[in-house]
XYZ file of C-alpha atoms in Angstrom:
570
model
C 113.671 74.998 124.465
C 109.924 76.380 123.164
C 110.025 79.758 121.940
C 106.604 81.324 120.862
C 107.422 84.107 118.211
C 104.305 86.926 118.138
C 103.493 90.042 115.680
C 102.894 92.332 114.819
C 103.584 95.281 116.748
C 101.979 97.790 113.890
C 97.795 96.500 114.447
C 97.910 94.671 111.537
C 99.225 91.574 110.134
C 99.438 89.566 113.552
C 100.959 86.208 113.505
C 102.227 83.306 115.716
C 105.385 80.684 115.542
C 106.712 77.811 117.498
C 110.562 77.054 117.932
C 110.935 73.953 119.453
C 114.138 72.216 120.087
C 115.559 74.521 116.797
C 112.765 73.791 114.739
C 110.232 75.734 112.976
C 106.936 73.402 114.163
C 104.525 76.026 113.295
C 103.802 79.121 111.940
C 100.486 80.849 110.995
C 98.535 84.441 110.182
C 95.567 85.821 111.931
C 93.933 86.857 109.089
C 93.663 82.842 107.783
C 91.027 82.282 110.669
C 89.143 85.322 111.083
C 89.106 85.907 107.530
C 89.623 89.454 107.655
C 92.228 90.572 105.695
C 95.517 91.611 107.210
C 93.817 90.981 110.779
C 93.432 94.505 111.316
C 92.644 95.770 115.068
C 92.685 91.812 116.017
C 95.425 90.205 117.864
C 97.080 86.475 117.263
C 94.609 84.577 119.404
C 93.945 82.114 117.093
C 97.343 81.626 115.556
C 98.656 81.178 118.860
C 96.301 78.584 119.898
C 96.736 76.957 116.726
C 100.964 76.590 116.767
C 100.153 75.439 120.436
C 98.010 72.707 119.758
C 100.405 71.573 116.099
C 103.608 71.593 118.612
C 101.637 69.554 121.487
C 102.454 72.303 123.627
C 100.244 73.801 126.485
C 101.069 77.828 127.487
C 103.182 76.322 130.411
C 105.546 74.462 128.140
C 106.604 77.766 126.406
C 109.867 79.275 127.831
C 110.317 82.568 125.729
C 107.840 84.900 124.423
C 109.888 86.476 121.636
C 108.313 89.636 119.924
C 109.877 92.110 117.209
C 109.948 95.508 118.616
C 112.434 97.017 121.228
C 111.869 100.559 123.680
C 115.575 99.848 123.917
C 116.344 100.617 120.013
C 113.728 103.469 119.564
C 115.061 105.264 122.765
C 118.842 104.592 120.904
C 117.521 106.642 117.855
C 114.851 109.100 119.017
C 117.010 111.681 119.073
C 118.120 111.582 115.553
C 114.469 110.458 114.159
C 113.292 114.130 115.955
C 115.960 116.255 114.156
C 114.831 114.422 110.534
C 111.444 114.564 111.469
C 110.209 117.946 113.606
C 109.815 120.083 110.651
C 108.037 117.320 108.397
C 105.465 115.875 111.520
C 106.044 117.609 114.762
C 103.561 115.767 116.070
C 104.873 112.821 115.875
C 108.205 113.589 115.916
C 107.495 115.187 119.865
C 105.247 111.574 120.467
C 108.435 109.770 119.765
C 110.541 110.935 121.259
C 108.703 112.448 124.461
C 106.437 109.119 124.606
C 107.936 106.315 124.061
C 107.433 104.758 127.387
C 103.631 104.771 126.596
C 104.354 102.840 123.308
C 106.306 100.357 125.183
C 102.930 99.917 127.477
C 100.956 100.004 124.229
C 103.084 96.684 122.903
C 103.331 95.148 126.351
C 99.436 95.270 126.200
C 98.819 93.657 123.255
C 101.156 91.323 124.087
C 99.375 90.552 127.158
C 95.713 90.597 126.512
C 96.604 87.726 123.755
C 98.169 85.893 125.850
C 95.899 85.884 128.858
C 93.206 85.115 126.185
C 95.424 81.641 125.164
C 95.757 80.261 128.790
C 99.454 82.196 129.528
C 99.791 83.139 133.174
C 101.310 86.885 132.338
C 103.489 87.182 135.862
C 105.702 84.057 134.395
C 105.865 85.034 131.104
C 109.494 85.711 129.962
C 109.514 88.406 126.803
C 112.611 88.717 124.670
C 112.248 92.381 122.700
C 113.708 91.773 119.193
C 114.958 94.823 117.259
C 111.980 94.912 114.177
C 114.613 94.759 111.183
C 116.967 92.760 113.444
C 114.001 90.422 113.229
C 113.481 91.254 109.915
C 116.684 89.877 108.840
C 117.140 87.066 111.233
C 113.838 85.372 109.212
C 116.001 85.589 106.025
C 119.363 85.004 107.844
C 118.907 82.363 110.293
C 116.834 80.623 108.377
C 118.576 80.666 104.481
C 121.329 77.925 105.266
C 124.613 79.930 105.058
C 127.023 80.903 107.655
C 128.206 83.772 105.714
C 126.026 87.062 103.879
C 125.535 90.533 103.141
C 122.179 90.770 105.048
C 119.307 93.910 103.929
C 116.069 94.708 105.812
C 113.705 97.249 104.225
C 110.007 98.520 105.246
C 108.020 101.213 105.481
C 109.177 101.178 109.223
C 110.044 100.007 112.377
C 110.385 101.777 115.680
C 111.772 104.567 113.492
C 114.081 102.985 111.213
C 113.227 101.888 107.711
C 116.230 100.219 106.068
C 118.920 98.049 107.940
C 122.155 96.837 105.902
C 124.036 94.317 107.901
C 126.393 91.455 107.421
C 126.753 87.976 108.797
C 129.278 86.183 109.558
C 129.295 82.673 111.741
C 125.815 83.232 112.659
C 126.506 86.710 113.848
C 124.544 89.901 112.518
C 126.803 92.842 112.032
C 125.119 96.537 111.244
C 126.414 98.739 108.984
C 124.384 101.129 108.036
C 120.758 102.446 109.254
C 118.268 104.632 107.346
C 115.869 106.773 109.669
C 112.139 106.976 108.734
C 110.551 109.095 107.391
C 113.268 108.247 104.315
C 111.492 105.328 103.348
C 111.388 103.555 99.856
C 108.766 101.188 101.764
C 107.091 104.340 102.404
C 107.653 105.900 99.069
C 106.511 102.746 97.530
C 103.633 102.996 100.031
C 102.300 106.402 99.017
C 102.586 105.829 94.942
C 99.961 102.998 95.781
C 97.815 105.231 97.030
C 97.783 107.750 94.294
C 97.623 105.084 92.244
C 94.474 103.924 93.723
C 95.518 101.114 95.348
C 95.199 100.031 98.946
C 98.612 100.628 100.447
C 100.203 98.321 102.736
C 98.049 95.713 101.006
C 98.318 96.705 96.853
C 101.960 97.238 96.245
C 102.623 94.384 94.382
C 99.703 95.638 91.614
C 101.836 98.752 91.311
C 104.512 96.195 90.651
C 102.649 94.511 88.286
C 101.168 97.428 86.663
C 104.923 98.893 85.948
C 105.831 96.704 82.747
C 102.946 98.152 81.074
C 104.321 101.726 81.102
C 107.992 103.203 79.743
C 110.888 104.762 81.775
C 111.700 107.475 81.293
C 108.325 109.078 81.093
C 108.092 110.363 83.805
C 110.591 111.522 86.146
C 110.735 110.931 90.427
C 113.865 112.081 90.811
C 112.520 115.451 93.318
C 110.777 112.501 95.225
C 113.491 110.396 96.251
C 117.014 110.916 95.598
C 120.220 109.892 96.206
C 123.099 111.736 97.887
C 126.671 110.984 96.839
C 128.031 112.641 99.850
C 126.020 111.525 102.232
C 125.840 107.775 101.173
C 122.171 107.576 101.953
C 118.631 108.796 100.461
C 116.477 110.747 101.099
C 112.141 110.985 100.433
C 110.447 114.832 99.583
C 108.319 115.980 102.640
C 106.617 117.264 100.369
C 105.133 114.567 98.741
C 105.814 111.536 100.651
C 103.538 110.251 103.073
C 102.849 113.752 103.948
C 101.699 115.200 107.282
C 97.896 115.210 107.513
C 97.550 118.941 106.963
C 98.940 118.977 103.430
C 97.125 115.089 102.366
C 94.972 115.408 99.177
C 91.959 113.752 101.520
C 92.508 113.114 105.260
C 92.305 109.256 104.463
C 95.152 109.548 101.845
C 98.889 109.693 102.346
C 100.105 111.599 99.386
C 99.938 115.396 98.965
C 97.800 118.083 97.192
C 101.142 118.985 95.507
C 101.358 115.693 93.945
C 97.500 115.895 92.206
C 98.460 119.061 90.748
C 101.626 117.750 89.430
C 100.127 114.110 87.933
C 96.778 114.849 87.650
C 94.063 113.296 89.456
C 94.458 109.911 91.243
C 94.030 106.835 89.292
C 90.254 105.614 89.732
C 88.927 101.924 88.444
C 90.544 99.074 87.123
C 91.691 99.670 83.611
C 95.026 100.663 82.739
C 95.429 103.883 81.478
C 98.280 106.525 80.839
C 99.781 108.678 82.698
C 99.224 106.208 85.425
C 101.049 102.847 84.087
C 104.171 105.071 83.249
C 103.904 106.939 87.175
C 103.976 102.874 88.127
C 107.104 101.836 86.244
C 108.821 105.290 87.503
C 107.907 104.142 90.635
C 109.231 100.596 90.217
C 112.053 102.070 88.603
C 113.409 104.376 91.194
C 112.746 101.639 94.226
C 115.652 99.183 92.040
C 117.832 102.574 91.325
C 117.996 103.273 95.017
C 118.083 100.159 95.957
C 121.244 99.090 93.553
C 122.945 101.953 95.255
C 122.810 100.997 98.518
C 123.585 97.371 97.809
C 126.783 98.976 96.029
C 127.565 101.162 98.434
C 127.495 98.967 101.820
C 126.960 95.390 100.926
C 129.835 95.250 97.861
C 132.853 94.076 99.810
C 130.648 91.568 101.760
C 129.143 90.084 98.804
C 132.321 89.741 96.796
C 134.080 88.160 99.701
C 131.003 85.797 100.246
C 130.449 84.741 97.095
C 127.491 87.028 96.336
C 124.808 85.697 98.832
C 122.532 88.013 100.413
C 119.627 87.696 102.307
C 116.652 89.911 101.858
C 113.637 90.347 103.988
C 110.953 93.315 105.068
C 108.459 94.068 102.933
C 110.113 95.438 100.072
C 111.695 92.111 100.117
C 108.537 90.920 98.135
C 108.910 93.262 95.430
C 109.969 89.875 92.923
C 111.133 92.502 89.927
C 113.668 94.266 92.125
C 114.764 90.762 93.503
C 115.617 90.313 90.182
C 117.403 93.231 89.324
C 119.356 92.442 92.224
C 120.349 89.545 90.335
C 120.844 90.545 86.949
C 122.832 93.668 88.611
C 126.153 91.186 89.324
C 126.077 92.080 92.789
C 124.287 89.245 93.762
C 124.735 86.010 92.818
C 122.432 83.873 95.359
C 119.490 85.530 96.489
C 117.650 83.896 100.012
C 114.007 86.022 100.337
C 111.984 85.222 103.111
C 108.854 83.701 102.210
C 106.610 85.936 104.830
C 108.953 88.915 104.336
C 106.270 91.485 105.508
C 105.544 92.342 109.314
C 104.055 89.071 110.153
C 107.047 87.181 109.357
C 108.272 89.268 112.464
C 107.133 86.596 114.875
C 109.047 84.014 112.722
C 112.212 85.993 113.059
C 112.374 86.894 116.456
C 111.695 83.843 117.534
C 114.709 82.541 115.716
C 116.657 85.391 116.745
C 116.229 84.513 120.297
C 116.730 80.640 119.681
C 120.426 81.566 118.173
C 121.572 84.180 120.904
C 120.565 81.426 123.464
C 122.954 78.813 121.771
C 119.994 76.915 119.693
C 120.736 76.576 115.835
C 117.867 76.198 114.002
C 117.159 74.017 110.966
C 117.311 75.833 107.172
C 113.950 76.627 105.780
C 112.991 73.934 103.166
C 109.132 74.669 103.155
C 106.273 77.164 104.020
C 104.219 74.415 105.062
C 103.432 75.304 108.819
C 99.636 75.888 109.209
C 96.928 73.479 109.719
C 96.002 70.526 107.943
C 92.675 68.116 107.951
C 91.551 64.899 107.768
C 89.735 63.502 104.785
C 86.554 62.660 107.687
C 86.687 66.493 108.540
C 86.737 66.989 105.076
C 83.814 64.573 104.161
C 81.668 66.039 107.254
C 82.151 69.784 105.449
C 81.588 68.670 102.458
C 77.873 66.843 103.363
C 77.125 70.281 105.164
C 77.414 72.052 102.632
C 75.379 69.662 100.036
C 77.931 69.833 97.119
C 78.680 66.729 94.433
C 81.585 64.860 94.986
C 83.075 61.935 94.624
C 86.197 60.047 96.385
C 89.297 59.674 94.313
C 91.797 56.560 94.900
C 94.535 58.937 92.447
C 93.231 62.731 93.309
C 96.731 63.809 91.586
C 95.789 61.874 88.461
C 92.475 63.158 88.016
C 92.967 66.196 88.605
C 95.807 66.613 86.017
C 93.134 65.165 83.675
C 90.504 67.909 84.113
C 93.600 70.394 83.456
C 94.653 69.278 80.101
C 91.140 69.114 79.496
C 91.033 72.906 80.351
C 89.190 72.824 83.416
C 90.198 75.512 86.566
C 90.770 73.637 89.643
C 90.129 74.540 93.271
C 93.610 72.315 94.880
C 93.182 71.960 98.686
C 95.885 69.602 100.149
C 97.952 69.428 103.668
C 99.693 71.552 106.045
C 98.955 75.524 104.802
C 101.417 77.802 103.483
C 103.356 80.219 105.996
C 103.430 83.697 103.995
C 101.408 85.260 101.225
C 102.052 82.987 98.514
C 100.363 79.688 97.168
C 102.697 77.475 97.020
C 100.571 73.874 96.096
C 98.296 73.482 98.938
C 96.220 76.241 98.965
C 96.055 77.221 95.173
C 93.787 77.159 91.913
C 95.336 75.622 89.314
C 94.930 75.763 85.163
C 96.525 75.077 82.021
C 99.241 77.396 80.887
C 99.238 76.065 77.499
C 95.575 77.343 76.820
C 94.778 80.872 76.053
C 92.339 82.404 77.886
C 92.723 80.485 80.862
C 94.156 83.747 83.028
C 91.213 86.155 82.090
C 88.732 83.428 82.927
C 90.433 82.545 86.238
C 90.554 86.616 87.002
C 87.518 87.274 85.684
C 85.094 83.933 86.719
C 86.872 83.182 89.992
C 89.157 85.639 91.703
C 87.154 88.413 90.383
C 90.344 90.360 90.226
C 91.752 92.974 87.708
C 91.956 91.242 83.778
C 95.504 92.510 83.239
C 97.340 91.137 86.440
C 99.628 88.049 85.508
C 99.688 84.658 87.198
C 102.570 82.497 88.431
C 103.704 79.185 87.491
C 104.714 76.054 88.944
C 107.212 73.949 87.373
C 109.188 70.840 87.615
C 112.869 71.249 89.063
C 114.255 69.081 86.406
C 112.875 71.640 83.734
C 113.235 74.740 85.611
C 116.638 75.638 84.210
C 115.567 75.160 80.649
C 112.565 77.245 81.280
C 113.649 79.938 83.226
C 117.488 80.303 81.538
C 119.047 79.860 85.396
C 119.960 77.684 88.164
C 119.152 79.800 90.921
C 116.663 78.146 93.520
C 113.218 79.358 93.226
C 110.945 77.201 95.852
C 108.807 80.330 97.101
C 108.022 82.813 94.599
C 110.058 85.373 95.807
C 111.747 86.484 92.724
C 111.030 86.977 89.210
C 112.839 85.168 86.186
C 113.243 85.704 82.966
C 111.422 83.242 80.698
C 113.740 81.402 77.751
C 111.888 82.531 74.328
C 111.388 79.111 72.999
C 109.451 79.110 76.312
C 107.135 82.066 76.346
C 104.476 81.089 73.789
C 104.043 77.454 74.749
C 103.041 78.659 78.492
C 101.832 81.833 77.746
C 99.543 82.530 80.642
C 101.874 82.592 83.165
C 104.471 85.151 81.093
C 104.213 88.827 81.775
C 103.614 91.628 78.988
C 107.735 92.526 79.993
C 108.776 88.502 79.370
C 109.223 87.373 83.253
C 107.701 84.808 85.473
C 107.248 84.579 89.314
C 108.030 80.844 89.048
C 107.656 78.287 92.144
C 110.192 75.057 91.237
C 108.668 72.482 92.940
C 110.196 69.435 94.571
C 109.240 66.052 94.801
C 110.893 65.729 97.987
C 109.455 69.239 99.219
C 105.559 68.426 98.140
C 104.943 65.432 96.451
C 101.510 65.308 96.271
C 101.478 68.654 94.139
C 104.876 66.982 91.834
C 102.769 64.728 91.248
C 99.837 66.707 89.699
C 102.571 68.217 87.523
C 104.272 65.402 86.504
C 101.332 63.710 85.234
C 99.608 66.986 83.589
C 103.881 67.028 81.358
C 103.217 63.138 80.973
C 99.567 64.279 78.648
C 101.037 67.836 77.458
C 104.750 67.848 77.447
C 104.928 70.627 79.721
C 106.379 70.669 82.949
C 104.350 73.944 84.453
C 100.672 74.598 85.892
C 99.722 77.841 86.777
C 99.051 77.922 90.722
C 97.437 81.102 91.991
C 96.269 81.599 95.303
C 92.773 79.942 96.878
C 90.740 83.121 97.636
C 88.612 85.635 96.086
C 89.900 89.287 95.623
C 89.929 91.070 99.054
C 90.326 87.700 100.776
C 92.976 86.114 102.882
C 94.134 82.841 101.373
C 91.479 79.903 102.440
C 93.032 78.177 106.000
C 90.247 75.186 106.469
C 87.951 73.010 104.329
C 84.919 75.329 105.134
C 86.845 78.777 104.025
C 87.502 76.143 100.644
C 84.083 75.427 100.138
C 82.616 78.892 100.655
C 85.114 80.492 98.169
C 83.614 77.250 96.077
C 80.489 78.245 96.209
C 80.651 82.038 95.640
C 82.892 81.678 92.502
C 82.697 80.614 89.537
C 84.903 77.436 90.006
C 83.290 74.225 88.949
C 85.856 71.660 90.728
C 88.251 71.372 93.937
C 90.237 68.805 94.798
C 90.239 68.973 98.722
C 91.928 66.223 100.249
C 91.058 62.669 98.620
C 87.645 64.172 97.523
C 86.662 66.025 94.218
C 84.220 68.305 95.282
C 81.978 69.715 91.717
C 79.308 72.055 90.676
């Protein structure tokens, strides 16, 4: 059976999968080839055309369209989503639940005019409507390996709910408890990036980033989102959470007049600067409080009786420091994140979601390597278009391990691209932890990003537990760690001001061609670690083919990149 999995059903980050026979053949972004970032106002045209052509499938192979939004479950809870909602946006609260059928057309048009665009005759399509969290959390579910697990799903939104707890049990999702928008920590989270002048839906992680640098305690959230004892739930402030349009600070903001005259202007620039980094760690702060809570509340039984797994997806799932709260918390004692946990991992998870309720297992997720890959001669043609030095490379892994302990940034361009938002060795730039300076020059030369955000590392399994202080699996940066003290100073680049590390443990089985880079940079230095950061410039979606490589070459300050068997230099 071929299920093609589409999102998203929000106008931004769109995204295609293939299920074939139970297994993940293919999975990409929209944003990697129209290098716009988050695909905003496109539609999946090119990421369905590409999982076609990497499954060998033409439209009229594909049995199920599978796509992560449902009339059915925003009919279900319209009712309730008006009552919570009339006196905060009436608007909207009277479009929801007065209009839905027109946002069902809305969907099934987008759907369409994609698919007509790939080749699909629309009369014979089949659609499967997915649930969005029940997609959400069949990405993380389905997908993690384990029969058994307390199961959380948490956005800004979807139809109109914006947390799902759940439970599994023999492949079997079980709800427990919904949260109706507009009580939204992803929303919450959502408008704090704003005020702090971030793009939202796009900079929450710098918020999360930003948060070590300030002290709780400072300042106090607690009339923004609270929680209530006797209603088991929590709830956000109309008044200062993604407000209705009438009470915004500017009509192209989210957060409230009420808020600039409690805080102070919003935070302008790149610097860090009080009151601001202390409004980012209340912020982080209150997201794990809440969070905790509900993971006490209605996922404590489950996880005790199941020994502590749960799966986490939606795009909180991404915060890494509350991932690892959840751990240190003892509630949680294996933690499976879904490596595209925002909205366009919802074609991934419908599609599996569908592929289980029709009696098709599918395989556990091992890898994020799902995207395109090229030949060295498409590589070589590129390269001679372009006019750049370069040479060919019998051991690319080898030399370019040597240019590292040397000091030298490299561009690292190799296979199959990563499914999600994270580099995980074969879209990356990589450097020497061991040399200081390294991360300014990389944010400063080359991703022309903010000088205080922190970098990630990739290390060795076999050292990862002497590193890191734990045994818990870490293949896809999804959660941060704790770095041992003898530790921190020796690979000090990739260590946050607060101690912690959003590590990737690599695999030789997983990627050996990256291992290998690794192994033979410990084999000169004695350390096991690189630091891998993503292969764009700030504002960029991650580089998807050997041209997007060369152009981010050649508007950056990066003087080498490994692409394929070829070490292209400046």
């Amino acid at each position: 059976m071929n299920i093609l999995g589409i999102a998203s059903p929000f106008g931004h980050d769109h995204s295609a999968c293939i299920i074939a026979g139970g297994k993940v053949v293919a999975a990409a972004e929209e944003e990697r080839f129209t290098r716009k970032k988050h695909a905003e106002g496109q539609s999946p045209v090119n990421a369905i055309k590409y999982c076609l052509k990497e499954a060998g499938l033409s439209p009229q192979d594909i049995d199920y369209i599978a796509y992560p939004w449902s009339l059915e479950a925003l009919r279900e809870k319209r009712g309730e989503y008006f009552w919570r909602t009339i006196f905060k946006r009436p608007s909207r609260a009277y479009k929801r639940f007065f209009r839905n059928r027109k946002s069902f057309r809305q969907q099934l048009n987008f759907i369409a005019t994609a698919l007509k665009e790939c080749g699909f005759d629309i009369e014979k399509v089949k659609i499967e409507w997915v649930e969005h969290h029940i997609a959400h959390i069949a990405s993380s579910y389905y997908l993690s390996g384990t029969e058994n697990a307390g199961l959380l799903s948490m956005d800004a939104g979807g139809e109109v709910t914006s947390t799902l707890l759940a439970y599994g049990q023999d492949k079997k999702i079980y709800k427990i408890k919904e949260i109706i928008a507009p009580d939204s920590l992803g929303n919450f989270y959502s408008t704090m990036t704003d005020y702090l002048g971030f793009k939202r839906s796009n900079g929450e992680y710098k918020v999360m980033g930003m948060a070590p640098y300030g002290e709780s305690g400072k300042i106090d959230l607690s009339h923004m989102v609270w929680w209530d004892d006797r209603r088991k739930t929590y709830f956000c402030s109309d008044d200062y959470v993604w407000v209705e349009r009438s009470r915004r600070y500017r009509k192209d903001k989210v957060y409230s007049r009420k808020m600039v005259e409690e805080f102070g202007p919003p935070r302008e620039g790149d610097d860090l600067a009080k009151p601001y980094i202390h409004i980012a760690r209340a912020t982080q702060d209150k997201l794990e409080e809440i969070t905790l809570k509900l993971v006490e509340v209605y996922l404590r039984g489950y996880l005790e009786k199941h020994e502590g797994r749960l799966c986490f997806s939606g795009g909180v799932a991404l915060n890494v420091a509350l991932n690892r709260k959840l751990l240190e918390s003892g509630l949680v004692r294996r933690l499976w994140v879904q490596p595209a946990s925002h909205d366009a991992g919802g074609s991934l998870g419908a599609g599996v979601y569908l592929a289980v309720k029709l009696g098709e297992p599918v395989e556990e997720m091992t890898h994020v390597y799902l995207g395109p890959a090229f030949s060295n001669r498409e590589i070589e043609e590129e390269i001679r278009r372009y006019g750049f030095r370069f040479s060919y490379e019998k051991d690319i892994c080898e030399k370019v391990s040597q240019l590292l302990y040397r000091g030298e940034v490299v561009g690292w361009f190799q296979g199959r691209m990563e499914w999600g938002p994270r580099a995980l060795g074969n879209r990356s730039i990589l450097g020497n932890p061991t040399i200081k300076g390294t991360a300014d020059k990389i944010n400063a030369q080359i991703k022309f990003r903010e000088k205080w955000r922190p970098f990630c590392p990739s290390i060795l399994k076999e050292f990862a537990q002497e590193i890191l202080k734990t045994s818990h699996p870490a293949p896809f940066m999804t959660i941060a760690f704790r770095v041992n003290p003898s530790w921190q100073e020796r690979i000090a680049e990739v260590v946050h001001v607060d101690g912690t590390c959003r590590p990737q443990v690599v695999e030789r089985e997983i990627n050996p061609k990256f291992y290998r880079v690794i192994e033979n940079f410990y084999h000169k230095t004695g350390v096991p670690v690189v630091i891998n950061t993503s292969l764009n410039r700030r504002g960029e979606p991650i580089v998807c083919s050997p041209k997007d490589a060369l152009e981010m070459f050649k508007g950056s300050g990066l003087k080498y990149l490994a692409i394929g068997d070829f070490l292209v230099s400046k």
